[in-house]
């Protein structure tokens, strides 16, 4: 389940960028950034970069995390940052991950989930990344009272 959550956050994490401000002039690769400018660091771009993830970057492959985040990112700490990075990263990270696991476990004990034929795959950035037309799913009861 952890691998599925990671891969979902990689491809469709709600955050598509983090704001930062330069305190002083800094060199970033070939770029020289002046002091006091705002930068939008697009984690969504890092998560979709084939140089980091390979040619299958756009495929939903939870197994890429089978040996952990470090291995999946080839030990590049910045390549996977759905909750941001550094001292101002998301304070809700552990809560959100635990909540996701609890909710999924509760649903999967009672139902199977499949996508409805009416579902149209169209994630769009609108403050957060969202499914443009919603996510229509079909829940089928497993017939137990778990
Ligand atoms: C899947 C769920 C979530 C994702 C992907 C997410 C992602 C993020 C990201 C990318 C940032 C910016 C971090 C940075 O600038 O480096 C952030 C900040 C923050 N998040 Fe979340 N978040 C999630 C859930 C939550 C929840 C459930 C809470 C509260 C219970 C929360 C509270 C915060 C707060 C307070 C900040 C600001 C931290 C600061 O500026 O020091 N987040 N989150």
PDB file of C-alpha atoms and ligand atoms in Angstrom:
ATOM      1  CA  UNK A   1       0.000   0.000   0.000  1.00  0.00           C
ATOM      2  CA  UNK A   2       2.901   2.354   0.769  1.00  0.00           C
ATOM      3  CA  UNK A   3       4.260   1.855  -2.760  1.00  0.00           C
ATOM      4  CA  UNK A   4       0.846   2.661  -4.266  1.00  0.00           C
ATOM      5  CA  UNK A   5       0.544   5.813  -2.155  1.00  0.00           C
ATOM      6  CA  UNK A   6       4.041   6.950  -3.162  1.00  0.00           C
ATOM      7  CA  UNK A   7       3.372   6.355  -6.852  1.00  0.00           C
ATOM      8  CA  UNK A   8       0.043   8.193  -6.605  1.00  0.00           C
ATOM      9  CA  UNK A   9       1.794  11.124  -4.907  1.00  0.00           C
ATOM     10  CA  UNK A  10       4.498  11.077  -7.572  1.00  0.00           C
ATOM     11  CA  UNK A  11       2.121  11.266 -10.539  1.00  0.00           C
ATOM     12  CA  UNK A  12      -0.911  12.960  -9.015  1.00  0.00           C
ATOM     13  CA  UNK A  13       0.175  14.545  -5.730  1.00  0.00           C
ATOM     14  CA  UNK A  14      -2.050  17.483  -4.763  1.00  0.00           C
ATOM     15  CA  UNK A  15       0.858  19.931  -4.570  1.00  0.00           C
ATOM     16  CA  UNK A  16       2.343  21.037  -7.879  1.00  0.00           C
ATOM     17  CA  UNK A  17       4.931  23.421  -6.471  1.00  0.00           C
ATOM     18  CA  UNK A  18       6.456  25.108  -3.437  1.00  0.00           C
ATOM     19  CA  UNK A  19       7.251  28.764  -3.006  1.00  0.00           C
ATOM     20  CA  UNK A  20      10.731  29.849  -2.018  1.00  0.00           C
ATOM     21  CA  UNK A  21      12.469  33.263  -1.860  1.00  0.00           C
ATOM     22  CA  UNK A  22      16.150  33.889  -2.455  1.00  0.00           C
ATOM     23  CA  UNK A  23      17.795  35.603   0.511  1.00  0.00           C
ATOM     24  CA  UNK A  24      20.878  36.487  -1.533  1.00  0.00           C
ATOM     25  CA  UNK A  25      22.164  36.014  -5.083  1.00  0.00           C
ATOM     26  CA  UNK A  26      22.630  32.322  -5.751  1.00  0.00           C
ATOM     27  CA  UNK A  27      23.927  30.218  -8.628  1.00  0.00           C
ATOM     28  CA  UNK A  28      21.573  27.403  -9.581  1.00  0.00           C
ATOM     29  CA  UNK A  29      23.220  25.323 -12.302  1.00  0.00           C
ATOM     30  CA  UNK A  30      23.647  27.734 -15.223  1.00  0.00           C
ATOM     31  CA  UNK A  31      21.245  30.264 -13.723  1.00  0.00           C
ATOM     32  CA  UNK A  32      22.185  33.175 -11.496  1.00  0.00           C
ATOM     33  CA  UNK A  33      19.207  34.089  -9.320  1.00  0.00           C
ATOM     34  CA  UNK A  34      19.190  37.597  -7.863  1.00  0.00           C
ATOM     35  CA  UNK A  35      18.356  38.246  -4.235  1.00  0.00           C
ATOM     36  CA  UNK A  36      14.737  38.651  -3.082  1.00  0.00           C
ATOM     37  CA  UNK A  37      12.906  36.928  -5.890  1.00  0.00           C
ATOM     38  CA  UNK A  38      10.109  34.405  -5.491  1.00  0.00           C
ATOM     39  CA  UNK A  39      10.621  30.991  -7.035  1.00  0.00           C
ATOM     40  CA  UNK A  40       8.046  28.290  -7.653  1.00  0.00           C
ATOM     41  CA  UNK A  41       9.860  24.971  -7.316  1.00  0.00           C
ATOM     42  CA  UNK A  42       7.679  22.607  -9.301  1.00  0.00           C
ATOM     43  CA  UNK A  43       7.872  19.233  -7.637  1.00  0.00           C
ATOM     44  CA  UNK A  44       5.395  18.014 -10.250  1.00  0.00           C
ATOM     45  CA  UNK A  45       8.079  18.631 -12.932  1.00  0.00           C
ATOM     46  CA  UNK A  46      10.667  16.668 -10.944  1.00  0.00           C
ATOM     47  CA  UNK A  47       8.176  13.828 -10.516  1.00  0.00           C
ATOM     48  CA  UNK A  48       7.628  13.676 -14.302  1.00  0.00           C
ATOM     49  CA  UNK A  49      11.269  13.998 -15.363  1.00  0.00           C
ATOM     50  CA  UNK A  50      12.401  11.009 -17.457  1.00  0.00           C
ATOM     51  CA  UNK A  51      16.050  11.752 -16.540  1.00  0.00           C
ATOM     52  CA  UNK A  52      15.184  10.990 -12.921  1.00  0.00           C
ATOM     53  CA  UNK A  53      12.665   8.191 -13.371  1.00  0.00           C
ATOM     54  CA  UNK A  54      13.375   6.620 -16.763  1.00  0.00           C
ATOM     55  CA  UNK A  55      11.395   6.300 -19.977  1.00  0.00           C
ATOM     56  CA  UNK A  56       8.448   4.782 -18.110  1.00  0.00           C
ATOM     57  CA  UNK A  57       8.106   7.990 -16.052  1.00  0.00           C
ATOM     58  CA  UNK A  58       4.469   8.493 -17.079  1.00  0.00           C
ATOM     59  CA  UNK A  59       3.401   4.950 -16.209  1.00  0.00           C
ATOM     60  CA  UNK A  60       1.790   4.141 -12.872  1.00  0.00           C
ATOM     61  CA  UNK A  61       4.293   1.623 -11.515  1.00  0.00           C
ATOM     62  CA  UNK A  62       4.186   1.344  -7.706  1.00  0.00           C
ATOM     63  CA  UNK A  63       6.881  -1.344  -7.873  1.00  0.00           C
ATOM     64  CA  UNK A  64       9.482   1.333  -8.629  1.00  0.00           C
ATOM     65  CA  UNK A  65       9.320   1.990  -4.858  1.00  0.00           C
ATOM     66  CA  UNK A  66       9.726  -1.689  -3.907  1.00  0.00           C
ATOM     67  CA  UNK A  67      13.142  -1.018  -2.378  1.00  0.00           C
ATOM     68  CA  UNK A  68      12.279   2.357  -0.882  1.00  0.00           C
ATOM     69  CA  UNK A  69      12.383   5.980  -1.954  1.00  0.00           C
ATOM     70  CA  UNK A  70      16.189   6.258  -1.929  1.00  0.00           C
ATOM     71  CA  UNK A  71      16.585   3.395  -4.415  1.00  0.00           C
ATOM     72  CA  UNK A  72      13.667   4.583  -6.596  1.00  0.00           C
ATOM     73  CA  UNK A  73      15.221   8.054  -6.882  1.00  0.00           C
ATOM     74  CA  UNK A  74      18.756   6.755  -7.371  1.00  0.00           C
ATOM     75  CA  UNK A  75      19.672   8.447  -4.065  1.00  0.00           C
ATOM     76  CA  UNK A  76      18.598  11.880  -5.339  1.00  0.00           C
ATOM     77  CA  UNK A  77      16.800  13.348  -2.321  1.00  0.00           C
ATOM     78  CA  UNK A  78      15.112  16.090  -4.347  1.00  0.00           C
ATOM     79  CA  UNK A  79      13.596  13.834  -6.997  1.00  0.00           C
ATOM     80  CA  UNK A  80      10.584  12.816  -4.899  1.00  0.00           C
ATOM     81  CA  UNK A  81       9.146  15.566  -2.708  1.00  0.00           C
ATOM     82  CA  UNK A  82       5.316  15.453  -2.673  1.00  0.00           C
ATOM     83  CA  UNK A  83       5.358  16.982   0.814  1.00  0.00           C
ATOM     84  CA  UNK A  84       8.058  19.546   0.056  1.00  0.00           C
ATOM     85  CA  UNK A  85      11.611  19.617   1.309  1.00  0.00           C
ATOM     86  CA  UNK A  86      13.624  21.146   4.103  1.00  0.00           C
ATOM     87  CA  UNK A  87      12.666  22.785   7.398  1.00  0.00           C
ATOM     88  CA  UNK A  88       9.322  24.079   6.026  1.00  0.00           C
ATOM     89  CA  UNK A  89       8.124  20.799   4.596  1.00  0.00           C
ATOM     90  CA  UNK A  90       4.580  19.594   5.231  1.00  0.00           C
ATOM     91  CA  UNK A  91       3.743  19.230   8.923  1.00  0.00           C
ATOM     92  CA  UNK A  92       0.799  17.000   7.982  1.00  0.00           C
ATOM     93  CA  UNK A  93       2.920  14.433   6.104  1.00  0.00           C
ATOM     94  CA  UNK A  94       2.730  11.588   8.617  1.00  0.00           C
ATOM     95  CA  UNK A  95      -0.888  12.360   9.488  1.00  0.00           C
ATOM     96  CA  UNK A  96      -1.954  12.430   5.816  1.00  0.00           C
ATOM     97  CA  UNK A  97      -0.091   9.206   4.988  1.00  0.00           C
ATOM     98  CA  UNK A  98      -1.494   7.369   8.015  1.00  0.00           C
ATOM     99  CA  UNK A  99      -5.014   8.644   7.313  1.00  0.00           C
ATOM    100  CA  UNK A 100      -4.792   7.450   3.700  1.00  0.00           C
ATOM    101  CA  UNK A 101      -3.726   3.984   4.835  1.00  0.00           C
ATOM    102  CA  UNK A 102      -6.513   3.742   7.426  1.00  0.00           C
ATOM    103  CA  UNK A 103      -9.222   4.913   5.012  1.00  0.00           C
ATOM    104  CA  UNK A 104      -8.017   2.627   2.201  1.00  0.00           C
ATOM    105  CA  UNK A 105      -7.818  -0.343   4.587  1.00  0.00           C
ATOM    106  CA  UNK A 106     -11.358   0.299   5.821  1.00  0.00           C
ATOM    107  CA  UNK A 107     -12.734   0.530   2.272  1.00  0.00           C
ATOM    108  CA  UNK A 108     -10.794  -2.455   0.895  1.00  0.00           C
ATOM    109  CA  UNK A 109     -11.963  -4.697   3.744  1.00  0.00           C
ATOM    110  CA  UNK A 110     -15.542  -4.112   2.600  1.00  0.00           C
ATOM    111  CA  UNK A 111     -15.484  -3.385  -1.133  1.00  0.00           C
ATOM    112  CA  UNK A 112     -13.679  -3.929  -4.386  1.00  0.00           C
ATOM    113  CA  UNK A 113     -13.143  -0.718  -6.362  1.00  0.00           C
ATOM    114  CA  UNK A 114     -13.052  -0.433 -10.126  1.00  0.00           C
ATOM    115  CA  UNK A 115     -13.096   2.595 -12.385  1.00  0.00           C
ATOM    116  CA  UNK A 116     -16.393   3.478 -13.981  1.00  0.00           C
ATOM    117  CA  UNK A 117     -16.428   3.455 -17.805  1.00  0.00           C
ATOM    118  CA  UNK A 118     -17.540   7.098 -17.566  1.00  0.00           C
ATOM    119  CA  UNK A 119     -14.221   8.129 -15.969  1.00  0.00           C
ATOM    120  CA  UNK A 120     -12.110  10.473 -18.103  1.00  0.00           C
ATOM    121  CA  UNK A 121      -8.476  10.771 -17.038  1.00  0.00           C
ATOM    122  CA  UNK A 122      -7.702  14.486 -16.858  1.00  0.00           C
ATOM    123  CA  UNK A 123      -5.659  15.671 -13.871  1.00  0.00           C
ATOM    124  CA  UNK A 124      -5.408  19.469 -13.863  1.00  0.00           C
ATOM    125  CA  UNK A 125      -3.505  21.913 -11.657  1.00  0.00           C
ATOM    126  CA  UNK A 126      -6.115  24.176 -10.084  1.00  0.00           C
ATOM    127  CA  UNK A 127      -4.446  25.450  -6.907  1.00  0.00           C
ATOM    128  CA  UNK A 128      -3.996  21.755  -6.141  1.00  0.00           C
ATOM    129  CA  UNK A 129      -3.853  18.976  -8.724  1.00  0.00           C
ATOM    130  CA  UNK A 130      -7.385  17.695  -9.188  1.00  0.00           C
ATOM    131  CA  UNK A 131      -9.323  15.289 -11.413  1.00  0.00           C
ATOM    132  CA  UNK A 132     -11.032  17.687 -13.848  1.00  0.00           C
ATOM    133  CA  UNK A 133     -14.187  15.582 -14.170  1.00  0.00           C
ATOM    134  CA  UNK A 134     -14.090  13.877 -10.782  1.00  0.00           C
ATOM    135  CA  UNK A 135     -13.344  10.191 -10.230  1.00  0.00           C
ATOM    136  CA  UNK A 136     -16.286   7.901 -10.834  1.00  0.00           C
ATOM    137  CA  UNK A 137     -15.739   4.469  -9.295  1.00  0.00           C
ATOM    138  CA  UNK A 138     -17.837   1.358  -8.847  1.00  0.00           C
ATOM    139  CA  UNK A 139     -17.843  -0.120  -5.358  1.00  0.00           C
ATOM    140  CA  UNK A 140     -18.865  -3.749  -5.037  1.00  0.00           C
ATOM    141  CA  UNK A 141     -19.579  -5.096  -1.586  1.00  0.00           C
ATOM    142  CA  UNK A 142     -17.474  -8.060  -0.517  1.00  0.00           C
ATOM    143  CA  UNK A 143     -20.505  -9.139   1.461  1.00  0.00           C
ATOM    144  CA  UNK A 144     -18.795  -9.175   4.834  1.00  0.00           C
ATOM    145  CA  UNK A 145     -19.409  -6.983   7.853  1.00  0.00           C
ATOM    146  CA  UNK A 146     -15.746  -6.323   8.597  1.00  0.00           C
TER     147      UNK A 146
HETATM  148  C1  LIG B   1      -1.433  14.167   0.737  1.00  0.00           C
HETATM  149  C2  LIG B   1      -1.602  15.202   1.569  1.00  0.00           C
HETATM  150  C3  LIG B   1      -0.676  16.401   1.620  1.00  0.00           C
HETATM  151  C4  LIG B   1       0.287  16.815   0.743  1.00  0.00           C
HETATM  152  C5  LIG B   1       0.730  16.161  -0.568  1.00  0.00           C
HETATM  153  C6  LIG B   1       0.866  18.029   1.290  1.00  0.00           C
HETATM  154  C7  LIG B   1       1.882  18.755   0.686  1.00  0.00           C
HETATM  155  C8  LIG B   1       2.453  19.897   1.222  1.00  0.00           C
HETATM  156  C9  LIG B   1       3.510  20.665   0.601  1.00  0.00           C
HETATM  157  C10 LIG B   1       4.163  20.348  -0.751  1.00  0.00           C
HETATM  158  C11 LIG B   1       3.799  21.699   1.415  1.00  0.00           C
HETATM  159  C12 LIG B   1       4.867  22.789   1.152  1.00  0.00           C
HETATM  160  C13 LIG B   1       6.174  22.294   1.781  1.00  0.00           C
HETATM  161  C14 LIG B   1       7.377  23.109   1.373  1.00  0.00           C
HETATM  162  O1  LIG B   1       7.241  24.301   1.071  1.00  0.00           O
HETATM  163  O2  LIG B   1       8.507  22.536   1.372  1.00  0.00           O
HETATM  164  C15 LIG B   1       2.942  21.592   2.570  1.00  0.00           C
HETATM  165  C16 LIG B   1       2.963  22.458   3.634  1.00  0.00           C
HETATM  166  C17 LIG B   1       2.151  22.361   4.728  1.00  0.00           C
HETATM  167  N1  LIG B   1       1.221  21.368   4.969  1.00  0.00           N
HETATM  168 FE1  LIG B   1       0.770  19.833   3.765  1.00  0.00          FE
HETATM  169  N2  LIG B   1       0.248  18.318   2.479  1.00  0.00           N
HETATM  170  C18 LIG B   1      -0.696  17.345   2.724  1.00  0.00           C
HETATM  171  C19 LIG B   1      -1.508  17.244   3.833  1.00  0.00           C
HETATM  172  C20 LIG B   1      -1.476  18.083   4.920  1.00  0.00           C
HETATM  173  C21 LIG B   1      -2.291  17.928   6.106  1.00  0.00           C
HETATM  174  C22 LIG B   1      -3.283  16.789   6.327  1.00  0.00           C
HETATM  175  C23 LIG B   1      -1.960  18.961   6.930  1.00  0.00           C
HETATM  176  C24 LIG B   1      -2.488  19.298   8.300  1.00  0.00           C
HETATM  177  C25 LIG B   1      -3.066  18.412   9.094  1.00  0.00           C
HETATM  178  C26 LIG B   1      -0.954  19.760   6.259  1.00  0.00           C
HETATM  179  C27 LIG B   1      -0.377  20.888   6.777  1.00  0.00           C
HETATM  180  C28 LIG B   1       0.610  21.637   6.170  1.00  0.00           C
HETATM  181  C29 LIG B   1       1.178  22.863   6.736  1.00  0.00           C
HETATM  182  C30 LIG B   1       0.776  23.528   8.062  1.00  0.00           C
HETATM  183  C31 LIG B   1       2.154  23.300   5.835  1.00  0.00           C
HETATM  184  C32 LIG B   1       3.053  24.542   5.970  1.00  0.00           C
HETATM  185  C33 LIG B   1       4.344  24.124   6.668  1.00  0.00           C
HETATM  186  C34 LIG B   1       5.303  25.306   6.838  1.00  0.00           C
HETATM  187  O3  LIG B   1       5.237  26.268   6.072  1.00  0.00           O
HETATM  188  O4  LIG B   1       6.154  25.222   7.753  1.00  0.00           O
HETATM  189  N3  LIG B   1      -0.682  19.199   5.040  1.00  0.00           N
HETATM  190  N4  LIG B   1       2.121  20.495   2.426  1.00  0.00           N
END
